[in-house]
Amino acid sequence: MAGVVAEAPGGAADPSLAEEAVSMHESLTGWLEVNRAALEAVSGMRGQAIETQVAEERELIRALDEAGWTRRGWPADAGGAGGTAISRAVLYDRLAAAGLPIPEAFVLLETLGPVLTRYAPDLARRHLPGILSGRTIWAQGFSEPDAGSDLAALRCRAEPSASGFVLRGQKTWTTLGHLADFALVLARTGEPGYRDLSAFWVDLADPHVTVRPITAANGRHEFAEMFFDEVVIPAGHLIGAIGQGWEIAMYLLQYERGMYAWLRQAVLHNRLATGVNLMNPADHDALRAVGSAFILLTALRRRSWATVEQLAADLSPGPEISVDKILLAQAEQAVHDAVRTIGAAAFLFDGGEEWSMRRDEWFYSRASSIFGGAIDVQRNIVADRVLKLSKSAR
Amino acid sequence: MRKPAEEEEISRSADRAIAESAPGALTALDDWGVDDLIALDQETAVAVLFESRGRQLRGDVPLERLLTASAIGRGREALAVVPVASKAAAPEPAEQPDGFDGLLLGESSCPASLVLATASGAAVRLRTEDAVNRPARGLDPSVVAWHVSGRIDPGDPVAPEAGRVLGCLIMRALAHELCAVTDHLLRRAVCHASERIQFGQPLVALQVVRHKLVDVHVMATAARAVLSSSWLAPEDWLLACAAKVSAGSAFMSSARHVQQICGGLGFTDEFGIHQYIRRGYVLDSLLLGSCGGEREVGAALASRHQVSPVPLTVLVGQGRRRREEGHDRPGRC
């Protein structure tokens, strides 16, 4: 064959990862079939107050932990059962496919857990078992009133002290902040700019910490603001090294944009499926909205799984992951717009629990193009680093 | 999964084979070893050939014949498709079992017998000798096409399973060709906006221009991902439709934004993007178009009463194809 390399395609880049995925998939699917009803009974329902929902989700986490599932994919020396991010990705996919909620706490676990295990193994050993069993909840203290997408502008400051550090400042838009026990806080430890940032593990029960929930547009306490007034932080709660905060933030964002995208596409498939079952097949607007959402979800699923495999193999996904962040925001909004279109009058006027939940989710999806790095910032990243659009003349 | 360098080498050699192809003939592709590649790796074969045809604007290479041979196994039969605009005039077999019309692409002449793929995933074998078949000339003069009509040959049906496989294949093949057209348009726009100085700076220094280019890139990337998903479940009609619709939508976005970014130059014959825009509109209009296609995908989901994603066990270990990453897009001007 002239010019054609004769080698069959397909096959896993890393056979052990493929084996891990298939094994976890088979065993978990079987277990969920048997235990689904019991898990449904203890699961929280979105649409309740978030405080109630999170409390009920703790029961779900506990049940999953007792069966050993939440520990899969976390290092054994940190209280896990070994394996890679692949196992966690399978857990989220199967939970959503079974119509069970993916606990909100796992969203934070997925962003902060990899950071702790990599940059602060001692802290991981002490704290990972707590969140894996539903006993504790974590929060991510990055954004500030004047530093959201422009994270390097943050002003929350940590000064060295005799016993460690003293933290002063404010964080905001902190998901589950008012329900959390601990937070990873990014603070300035030197000059302005991104180089002099450091990450700290903060006990939110400290009397010098004040946390206030913020009521979101959907009426729920989706996030909170945190105030640190001379909080003494032990030296052992420094994550990584002084000045390593930006690197840690970038490492974390890979998971926030990779694993989180995977987790959300699993949930969104479930939401779209529910909508399809309510749809009037003669409603052309609804059909178009559903078709559009399905296409975006299909793209997101394909791309985010490839990213999860890269993360599991300890490979950096690179700037292309910003494309996935944009796709995720589009898919979130498309799916909930599809549900809104399907519901029509019910979405507007049905006061029942189910449509209240769908309205809450629709409202929250409006923020998906803002939180975690606004998609306008992602566009800039793609322009600079993927399309390599130079602002100066060639 | 092939290594990127392998993918690139196959793509380059396919470009040469397409460039050397005589109008209406597949001889150069036979010399290249097309049958071996299809047998070994159908996805790569279809992707590189149809994308090369799109990149080179070859409207006279009847690649569709390779698809009929692969799906039906009766040799390289000519393949016509139902254009979106004619859907109403081309009812389903159950409604009007003996009369159809469609478009035949890339063929130098209209054969007496051919296969017609419909937008519902069915295929029929037509006898065309008693009908009036005329050349189709319109928006894209470089496409060699025929309006064909004919009657179903009752003694020579296409098996439903083979028809469905063929339908999925042609949907994906056209999606690949559309993706190549979109990539070319985006590349031209990136080059133009990087070199064109206005108000003392390159056009790409303007955020509105940068973001439009990124939006096209995101749509093109999404289309590639849907297309790749379809290859992972090759007989899933819904995914094949989603791939075609997604590729059409990405093309429409590129046509709109790229022509605007390229300004007056983009409207000149010399600049040349109009040829790709003409080709893209023609491709989008075949079988299932971006306008109305999302509704068709929604209707397919409604009829299934479920939303089944590509199984995780199918995604495992697939990584990303080189072409999915859009490496060719920024490129040289």
XYZ file of C-alpha atoms in Angstrom:
727
model
C 0.000 0.000 0.000
C 1.763 3.110 -1.203
C 2.284 5.717 1.486
C -0.110 4.157 3.972
C 1.187 2.885 7.292
C -0.457 -0.480 7.865
C -1.359 -0.646 11.523
C -4.773 -1.284 12.963
C -6.330 1.603 14.909
C -8.046 1.540 18.270
C -6.863 0.193 21.602
C -6.077 1.982 24.804
C -3.073 4.236 25.045
C -2.524 2.753 28.509
C -4.033 -0.734 28.841
C -4.054 -0.553 32.640
C -6.304 2.527 32.558
C -8.696 0.805 30.179
C -8.749 -2.218 32.439
C -9.437 -0.025 35.470
C -12.329 1.688 33.684
C -13.972 -1.467 32.446
C -13.551 -3.278 35.755
C -14.999 -0.399 37.772
C -17.812 0.026 35.262
C -18.863 -3.615 35.422
C -18.719 -4.018 39.172
C -20.348 -0.686 39.986
C -23.149 -1.105 37.446
C -24.047 -4.443 39.000
C -23.912 -3.067 42.522
C -26.087 -0.079 41.633
C -28.721 -2.324 40.101
C -29.065 -4.114 43.411
C -28.815 -1.089 45.696
C -30.412 1.682 43.686
C -33.672 1.780 45.611
C -31.889 1.972 48.954
C -29.652 4.749 47.682
C -32.600 6.689 46.307
C -34.171 6.548 49.728
C -31.240 8.326 51.343
C -30.434 10.734 48.487
C -31.211 14.402 48.663
C -33.299 16.073 46.015
C -32.112 19.212 44.300
C -34.744 21.875 44.652
C -34.836 21.686 48.405
C -32.852 24.216 50.413
C -29.229 23.448 49.701
C -28.616 22.891 53.392
C -31.158 20.034 53.386
C -29.877 18.677 50.105
C -26.275 18.561 51.284
C -27.280 16.924 54.574
C -29.101 14.176 52.694
C -26.259 13.781 50.231
C -23.971 13.044 53.181
C -26.066 9.915 53.702
C -25.567 8.917 50.090
C -21.803 9.448 50.401
C -21.781 7.397 53.585
C -23.584 4.531 51.875
C -21.185 4.641 48.917
C -18.220 4.796 51.266
C -19.394 1.825 53.281
C -19.414 -0.187 50.072
C -15.955 1.147 49.227
C -16.863 3.082 46.083
C -15.861 6.617 47.078
C -12.352 5.462 48.003
C -11.699 4.063 44.540
C -9.379 6.305 42.530
C -7.644 7.905 45.509
C -4.151 6.951 46.749
C -4.015 4.216 49.352
C -1.644 6.245 51.545
C -4.259 8.997 51.738
C -7.072 6.721 52.809
C -8.156 5.712 49.352
C -8.317 2.308 47.719
C -5.819 3.078 44.957
C -6.469 3.507 41.254
C -6.670 6.683 39.231
C -9.078 9.440 38.288
C -10.593 6.959 35.855
C -12.334 5.138 38.718
C -13.812 8.386 40.001
C -15.022 9.309 36.539
C -16.769 5.963 36.238
C -18.449 6.492 39.627
C -19.928 9.833 38.526
C -21.051 8.462 35.183
C -22.785 5.465 36.720
C -24.463 7.460 39.500
C -25.973 9.855 36.976
C -26.953 7.021 34.638
C -28.789 5.382 37.541
C -30.689 8.615 38.153
C -28.928 9.225 41.453
C -27.516 12.601 42.436
C -23.805 13.266 42.325
C -23.221 14.916 45.703
C -22.230 18.571 45.571
C -19.376 17.744 47.936
C -17.788 15.672 45.173
C -17.467 18.742 42.974
C -15.193 20.250 45.620
C -13.514 16.928 46.237
C -12.616 16.713 42.554
C -10.982 20.129 42.473
C -9.237 20.052 45.868
C -8.513 16.355 46.339
C -5.926 16.087 43.539
C -4.188 19.208 44.888
C -3.918 17.829 48.414
C -2.647 14.426 47.322
C -0.018 15.996 45.085
C 1.124 19.046 47.044
C 0.241 18.208 50.673
C 0.208 14.427 51.235
C 0.105 14.819 55.033
C -3.013 16.963 54.838
C -4.517 14.529 52.364
C -3.913 11.645 54.759
C -5.676 13.507 57.549
C -8.574 14.991 55.639
C -9.413 12.878 52.606
C -11.146 10.106 54.594
C -13.492 12.721 56.081
C -14.902 13.922 52.763
C -14.914 10.432 51.244
C -17.196 9.256 54.051
C -19.488 12.292 54.111
C -18.251 13.566 57.494
C -16.688 16.781 56.158
C -17.201 19.203 53.325
C -14.552 21.387 51.693
C -14.609 24.753 49.994
C -12.376 26.502 47.481
C -11.329 30.037 48.467
C -10.083 31.594 45.256
C -12.386 34.425 44.093
C -12.516 37.798 45.811
C -14.754 40.804 45.265
C -12.137 42.357 42.950
C -10.498 39.169 41.717
C -12.721 36.669 39.946
C -11.543 35.623 36.528
C -8.567 37.945 37.106
C -7.324 35.687 39.854
C -3.814 37.154 40.013
C -5.304 40.393 41.368
C -6.337 38.773 44.656
C -5.531 40.696 47.868
C -6.224 38.227 50.684
C -2.863 38.127 52.470
C -0.925 35.621 54.592
C 1.995 36.919 56.688
C 4.577 34.647 58.358
C 4.268 34.395 62.152
C 6.000 32.505 64.960
C 3.714 29.475 64.611
C 3.013 29.627 60.906
C 1.007 32.317 59.128
C -1.657 34.911 59.839
C -4.413 35.235 57.250
C -6.331 38.457 56.588
C -8.836 39.203 53.849
C -12.019 38.135 52.138
C -13.182 35.503 49.671
C -16.467 35.321 47.815
C -18.536 33.119 45.459
C -17.379 30.175 47.572
C -19.519 27.163 46.659
C -20.933 25.458 49.780
C -18.796 27.840 51.862
C -21.300 28.151 54.716
C -21.585 24.362 54.978
C -17.898 23.580 54.662
C -15.509 22.505 57.407
C -12.272 23.354 55.632
C -11.216 25.550 52.740
C -8.247 25.723 50.439
C -7.449 29.431 50.371
C -5.203 31.142 47.872
C -3.490 34.138 49.464
C -0.796 36.645 48.677
C 2.528 36.079 50.422
C 4.586 38.694 48.592
C 4.394 41.307 45.868
C 1.425 41.924 43.542
C 1.129 39.610 40.569
C 0.770 35.868 40.196
C 4.226 34.830 41.399
C 3.818 35.579 45.092
C 0.726 33.515 45.810
C 0.531 30.566 48.195
C -2.146 28.028 49.103
C -3.314 27.244 52.650
C -5.610 24.746 54.308
C -7.947 26.697 56.595
C -10.150 25.323 59.367
C -13.407 27.228 58.958
C -14.385 26.485 62.578
C -11.717 28.953 63.685
C -13.406 31.780 65.633
C -11.545 34.331 63.496
C -13.332 33.075 60.382
C -16.774 34.420 59.467
C -18.791 32.772 56.701
C -22.033 34.222 55.359
C -24.187 32.525 52.736
C -25.105 34.544 49.642
C -28.597 34.115 48.253
C -28.292 33.378 44.541
C -30.708 34.420 41.804
C -32.479 31.077 42.170
C -33.163 31.760 45.838
C -30.705 29.162 47.137
C -27.518 29.588 49.133
C -25.367 28.236 46.331
C -22.292 30.109 47.561
C -20.944 32.176 50.411
C -18.474 34.878 51.350
C -15.691 34.217 53.850
C -13.882 36.762 56.034
C -10.509 36.017 57.615
C -9.678 38.260 60.550
C -6.174 37.476 61.814
C -6.633 33.718 61.388
C -3.618 31.816 62.699
C -2.665 29.035 60.298
C -0.220 26.311 61.393
C 2.896 25.986 59.257
C 1.810 22.466 58.379
C -1.259 23.834 56.629
C 0.779 25.427 53.876
C 0.025 23.515 50.670
C 3.101 23.081 48.535
C 5.742 25.754 49.032
C 5.619 29.492 49.541
C 5.056 31.100 46.147
C 3.714 27.905 44.597
C 0.112 29.108 44.701
C -0.236 29.928 41.016
C 1.119 26.563 39.955
C -1.308 24.902 42.353
C -4.198 26.951 41.000
C -3.331 25.958 37.444
C -3.054 22.308 38.446
C -6.433 22.524 40.163
C -8.055 24.163 37.137
C -7.197 21.153 34.993
C -9.475 19.089 37.208
C -12.074 21.811 37.484
C -12.284 21.983 33.699
C -11.629 18.322 32.947
C -13.173 16.115 35.614
C -15.856 18.667 36.466
C -16.888 18.823 32.808
C -17.118 15.031 32.754
C -19.135 14.975 35.964
C -21.528 17.620 34.687
C -22.094 16.000 31.294
C -23.208 12.892 33.156
C -25.721 14.946 35.138
C -26.847 16.849 32.047
C -27.543 13.659 30.112
C -29.818 12.665 32.970
C -31.614 16.036 32.922
C -32.080 15.910 29.163
C -33.429 12.374 29.359
C -35.988 13.491 31.936
C -36.981 16.351 29.664
C -37.347 14.092 26.633
C -39.793 11.936 28.550
C -41.947 15.003 29.203
C -41.731 16.330 25.660
C -44.600 16.732 23.246
C -43.171 15.198 20.043
C -45.200 17.657 17.955
C -43.528 20.647 19.604
C -40.959 21.696 17.010
C -39.325 24.288 19.262
C -38.740 21.652 21.917
C -37.439 19.139 19.376
C -34.925 21.653 18.076
C -33.813 22.617 21.582
C -33.386 18.977 22.565
C -31.451 18.172 19.388
C -29.145 21.131 19.911
C -28.481 20.171 23.530
C -27.824 16.536 22.637
C -25.249 17.503 20.014
C -23.376 19.710 22.489
C -23.503 17.006 25.151
C -22.152 14.416 22.743
C -19.204 16.661 21.941
C -18.585 17.405 25.605
C -18.703 13.732 26.595
C -16.200 12.730 23.951
C -13.765 15.524 24.776
C -14.021 15.442 28.557
C -13.465 11.685 28.723
C -10.271 12.065 26.690
C -9.211 14.752 29.176
C -9.974 12.487 32.140
C -7.752 9.831 30.591
C -4.980 12.395 30.221
C -5.334 13.413 33.863
C -5.309 9.780 34.967
C -2.081 9.271 33.032
C -0.624 12.392 34.714
C -0.519 14.241 31.396
C -1.341 17.923 31.098
C -4.385 18.562 28.894
C -2.958 21.910 27.717
C -4.810 25.078 26.749
C -7.338 23.155 24.631
C -9.124 22.420 27.889
C -10.479 25.979 27.690
C -12.460 24.821 24.647
C -14.098 22.231 26.906
C -14.934 24.899 29.475
C -16.712 26.910 26.780
C -18.495 23.786 25.543
C -19.552 22.946 29.093
C -21.131 26.359 29.586
C -22.932 26.044 26.254
C -24.148 22.546 27.092
C -25.331 23.531 30.585
C -27.386 26.361 29.184
C -28.627 24.400 26.173
C -29.868 21.479 28.284
C -31.692 23.687 30.759
C -33.091 25.819 27.949
C -34.364 22.614 26.378
C -36.067 21.644 29.631
C -37.528 25.148 29.866
C -38.827 24.920 26.289
C -40.312 21.489 26.912
C -42.037 22.700 30.059
C -43.374 25.914 28.523
C -46.172 27.051 30.863
C -45.194 24.575 33.575
C -41.737 26.122 33.734
C -43.318 29.515 34.275
C -46.298 28.756 36.467
C -46.125 25.277 37.991
C -45.396 25.726 41.685
C -44.760 22.043 42.351
C -41.522 20.642 43.662
C -40.262 19.213 40.385
C -40.672 22.351 38.318
C -39.282 24.434 41.184
C -36.193 22.273 41.007
C -35.966 22.709 37.235
C -36.305 26.484 37.553
C -33.535 26.536 40.162
C -31.282 24.545 37.921
C -32.106 26.671 34.894
C -31.225 29.829 36.832
C -28.001 28.317 38.102
C -27.042 27.276 34.568
C -26.990 30.961 33.616
C -23.913 31.287 35.820
C -22.090 28.439 34.108
C -20.554 30.844 31.609
C -19.207 32.930 34.499
C -17.945 30.737 37.344
C -14.685 28.850 37.224
C -13.248 31.403 34.792
C -15.674 33.317 32.576
C -15.926 31.989 29.043
C -14.761 35.363 27.774
C -11.469 34.689 29.533
C -11.454 31.177 28.065
C -11.890 32.730 24.620
C -8.826 34.862 25.261
C -6.853 31.772 26.272
C -7.913 29.907 23.135
C -7.097 32.935 20.993
C -3.635 33.338 22.511
C -2.551 29.768 23.063
C -4.516 27.551 20.679
C -5.107 29.721 17.629
C -1.937 31.684 18.484
C -3.383 35.019 17.417
C -0.629 37.571 17.897
C -1.687 41.115 18.730
C 1.435 42.559 17.156
C 2.085 42.856 13.420
C 3.856 39.881 11.847
C -5.305 4.670 17.965
C -2.872 5.890 15.355
C 0.056 8.080 16.243
C -0.261 11.707 15.049
C 2.679 11.315 12.658
C 0.995 8.307 11.047
C -2.269 10.201 10.677
C -0.415 13.087 9.080
C 1.441 10.858 6.637
C -1.743 9.093 5.555
C -3.461 12.423 5.126
C -0.625 13.778 2.962
C -0.539 10.711 0.739
C -4.330 10.855 0.376
C -3.986 14.464 -0.755
C -1.583 13.378 -3.458
C -3.866 10.564 -4.601
C -6.903 12.855 -4.772
C -4.869 15.486 -6.636
C -3.796 12.874 -9.190
C -7.322 11.507 -9.693
C -8.810 11.933 -13.148
C -12.385 13.282 -13.286
C -14.958 10.586 -12.600
C -12.278 7.945 -11.930
C -10.834 6.176 -8.899
C -7.737 4.778 -10.626
C -5.269 6.943 -8.717
C -6.867 5.855 -5.456
C -6.570 2.208 -6.479
C -2.864 2.743 -7.077
C -2.665 4.316 -3.624
C -4.253 1.229 -2.069
C -7.627 2.564 -1.075
C -9.308 -0.822 -0.710
C -6.643 -2.030 1.696
C -7.001 1.041 3.876
C -10.792 0.789 3.925
C -10.561 -2.853 4.950
C -8.023 -2.081 7.653
C -9.282 1.225 8.974
C -12.516 2.492 7.494
C -12.618 5.589 9.693
C -9.230 6.852 8.605
C -9.928 6.050 4.960
C -13.226 7.925 4.865
C -11.858 10.821 6.904
C -8.715 11.473 4.888
C -10.342 11.013 1.476
C -13.442 13.103 1.996
C -11.511 15.784 3.853
C -8.971 15.891 1.065
C -11.769 16.232 -1.490
C -13.131 19.149 0.538
C -9.743 20.826 0.955
C -8.926 20.529 -2.726
C -12.424 21.457 -3.868
C -12.513 18.409 -6.083
C -16.112 18.007 -7.093
C -15.368 15.367 -9.710
C -14.018 12.423 -7.700
C -16.814 9.899 -7.045
C -15.712 8.812 -3.577
C -19.281 7.791 -2.761
C -18.713 4.648 -4.818
C -16.243 3.481 -2.168
C -19.001 3.711 0.436
C -21.488 1.577 -1.478
C -18.818 -1.052 -2.049
C -17.999 -1.077 1.653
C -21.583 -1.095 2.963
C -23.395 -3.216 0.372
C -20.561 -5.329 -1.005
C -21.759 -5.418 -4.601
C -18.866 -3.487 -6.088
C -18.574 0.228 -6.593
C -22.131 1.264 -7.330
C -22.859 4.933 -7.877
C -24.520 6.627 -4.923
C -26.997 9.482 -5.125
C -28.357 11.287 -2.107
C -31.569 13.124 -1.385
C -31.033 16.847 -1.006
C -32.768 18.572 1.883
C -34.630 20.912 -0.436
C -36.142 17.978 -2.300
C -37.176 16.036 0.760
C -40.838 16.712 0.162
C -40.471 15.539 -3.403
C -38.686 12.378 -2.357
C -41.083 10.530 -0.086
C -40.233 7.442 1.857
C -40.512 4.037 0.166
C -43.657 3.165 2.081
C -45.406 6.263 0.802
C -44.437 6.103 -2.820
C -42.578 2.905 -3.549
C -41.540 3.435 -7.113
C -40.370 7.009 -7.667
C -37.446 8.989 -6.280
C -35.099 11.766 -7.152
C -31.766 12.783 -5.814
C -28.348 14.245 -6.510
C -25.466 12.244 -7.907
C -22.063 13.769 -7.176
C -18.694 13.429 -8.858
C -19.802 11.170 -11.693
C -18.960 11.953 -15.321
C -22.179 10.369 -16.514
C -25.381 8.993 -15.062
C -25.353 5.176 -14.851
C -28.413 3.079 -15.629
C -28.519 1.742 -12.079
C -27.527 3.431 -8.853
C -28.162 3.446 -5.128
C -30.049 6.307 -3.514
C -29.588 7.160 0.168
C -32.482 8.948 1.869
C -32.567 11.195 4.912
C -34.339 8.515 6.926
C -31.450 6.078 6.733
C -32.972 3.853 4.073
C -31.398 3.066 0.719
C -32.959 1.859 -2.509
C -31.574 0.737 -5.839
C -32.907 2.780 -8.772
C -33.097 2.166 -12.473
C -32.592 5.467 -14.195
C -32.553 4.625 -17.906
C -36.205 5.568 -18.502
C -35.972 8.847 -16.625
C -34.706 12.271 -17.613
C -31.392 12.824 -15.873
C -29.787 16.206 -16.303
C -26.602 17.906 -15.109
C -27.032 19.936 -11.922
C -25.272 23.280 -12.145
C -25.853 25.944 -9.575
C -24.217 27.519 -6.570
C -20.986 25.552 -6.891
C -19.900 25.213 -10.522
C -16.973 22.992 -9.543
C -19.289 20.231 -8.329
C -20.045 17.746 -11.070
C -23.559 16.646 -10.228
C -26.635 15.148 -11.768
C -30.281 15.455 -10.938
C -31.352 11.845 -11.110
C -34.708 10.225 -10.904
C -35.804 6.685 -11.416
C -37.883 3.776 -10.321
C -37.017 1.228 -7.698
C -35.767 -1.990 -9.126
C -38.154 -4.419 -7.389
C -35.974 -7.415 -8.072
C -32.855 -5.859 -6.641
C -33.491 -4.344 -3.199
C -30.883 -3.033 -0.799
C -31.051 -4.928 2.488
C -32.270 -2.623 5.283
C -29.198 -3.316 7.430
C -26.841 -2.502 4.558
C -28.877 0.594 3.760
C -28.560 1.780 7.343
C -24.803 1.192 7.368
C -24.524 3.072 4.090
C -26.647 5.916 5.430
C -24.445 6.308 8.487
C -21.334 6.201 6.324
C -22.462 8.880 3.893
C -23.603 11.118 6.763
C -20.147 10.896 8.335
C -18.344 11.227 5.014
C -20.182 14.444 4.196
C -19.510 15.682 7.733
C -15.785 15.114 7.214
C -15.874 17.039 3.966
C -17.710 19.885 5.700
C -15.161 19.890 8.528
C -12.336 20.260 6.023
C -14.122 23.176 4.356
C -14.670 24.831 7.741
C -11.041 24.340 8.740
C -9.903 25.939 5.508
C -12.147 28.947 6.015
C -10.987 29.406 9.589
C -7.351 29.143 8.556
C -7.799 31.771 5.859
C -9.522 34.105 8.289
C -6.787 33.664 10.902
C -4.118 34.444 8.310
C -5.988 37.405 6.887
C -6.778 38.920 10.270
C -3.173 38.445 11.381
C -1.716 40.219 8.356
C -4.302 42.891 7.730
C -3.367 46.126 9.517
C -6.196 48.509 10.326
C -6.081 51.484 12.689
C -2.383 50.735 13.200
C -2.787 47.167 14.428
C -3.588 43.711 13.049
C -7.272 42.851 12.923
C -6.649 40.005 15.375
C -5.676 42.533 18.029
C -9.375 43.441 18.221
C -11.181 41.340 20.792
C -14.351 41.111 18.748
C -12.383 39.540 15.895
C -10.465 37.208 18.216
C -13.633 35.993 19.888
C -15.410 35.373 16.595
C -12.506 33.249 15.412
C -12.532 31.349 18.701
C -16.263 30.754 18.461
C -15.796 29.210 15.025
C -12.931 27.108 16.379
C -15.094 25.883 19.266
C -17.922 24.900 16.925
C -15.509 23.181 14.576
C -13.947 21.313 17.498
C -17.357 20.267 18.769
C -18.297 19.013 15.313
C -15.111 16.958 15.197
C -15.896 15.470 18.606
C -19.440 14.508 17.587
C -18.123 13.015 14.367
C -15.561 11.021 16.293
C -18.303 9.803 18.662
C -20.272 8.626 15.659
C -17.326 6.545 14.475
C -17.224 4.879 17.884
C -20.823 3.720 17.418
C -20.777 3.333 13.629
C -24.287 1.971 13.140
C -26.021 4.457 15.415
C -28.166 6.492 13.041
C -28.839 9.204 15.610
C -25.139 9.902 16.132
C -24.496 9.903 12.394
C -27.240 12.512 11.979
C -25.848 14.520 14.899
C -22.416 14.485 13.245
C -23.762 15.792 9.941
C -25.848 18.488 11.607
C -23.016 19.573 13.871
C -20.578 19.801 10.960
C -23.130 21.810 8.987
C -23.678 24.207 11.878
C -19.936 24.748 12.295
C -19.649 25.465 8.590
C -22.513 27.967 8.702
C -20.856 29.739 11.613
C -17.548 29.875 9.761
C -19.152 31.135 6.557
C -20.856 33.961 8.417
C -17.922 35.074 10.559
C -15.081 34.410 8.127
C -16.677 36.345 5.319
C -17.234 39.283 7.665
C -13.680 39.202 9.021
C -12.178 38.974 5.534
C -14.125 42.076 4.537
C -14.089 43.286 0.944
C -11.215 41.005 -0.030
C -13.327 38.036 0.968
C -15.791 38.982 -1.743
C -13.233 38.900 -4.535
C -12.770 35.958 -6.832
C -9.006 36.121 -6.329
C -9.205 35.672 -2.541
C -11.035 32.423 -3.121
C -13.013 31.774 0.045
C -16.216 31.997 -1.950
C -15.372 28.635 -3.525
C -15.323 27.004 -0.096
C -18.477 28.798 0.946
C -20.223 27.565 -2.196
C -19.038 24.030 -1.525
C -20.068 24.133 2.119
C -23.593 25.262 1.319
C -23.967 22.419 -1.159
C -22.660 19.835 1.310
C -24.837 21.165 4.114
C -27.895 20.778 1.888
C -27.459 17.046 1.373
C -29.523 14.536 3.369
C -29.805 16.519 6.605
C -28.999 20.206 6.880
C -28.016 22.386 9.792
C -31.278 24.290 9.386
C -33.866 21.863 10.663
C -31.376 19.125 11.442
C -31.393 19.780 15.182
C -35.147 19.268 15.127
C -34.667 15.936 13.353
C -32.162 14.849 15.998
C -34.639 15.885 18.698
C -37.383 13.909 16.974
C -35.159 10.838 16.856
C -34.536 11.164 20.586
C -38.258 11.597 21.227
C -39.035 8.426 19.323
C -36.503 6.511 21.424
C -37.897 7.954 24.678
C -34.397 8.055 26.048
C -31.084 9.865 25.784
C -28.355 7.276 25.590
C -24.850 8.707 25.517
C -21.956 6.900 23.874
C -21.186 4.142 26.407
C -18.231 4.842 28.606
C -16.782 1.445 27.790
C -16.681 2.493 24.133
C -14.899 5.756 24.885
C -12.177 4.059 26.899
C -8.705 4.273 25.421
C -9.723 6.184 22.312
C -7.811 9.380 23.070
C -8.204 12.022 20.396
C -7.476 11.807 16.709
C -4.943 14.284 15.383
C -7.593 15.866 13.202
C -9.795 16.446 16.265
C -7.225 18.790 17.733
C -7.411 21.163 14.789
C -3.638 21.218 14.387
C -3.972 22.289 10.795
C -6.066 25.303 11.551
C -3.697 28.088 12.650
C -1.221 27.010 9.955
C 0.753 29.108 7.539
C -0.831 31.733 5.361
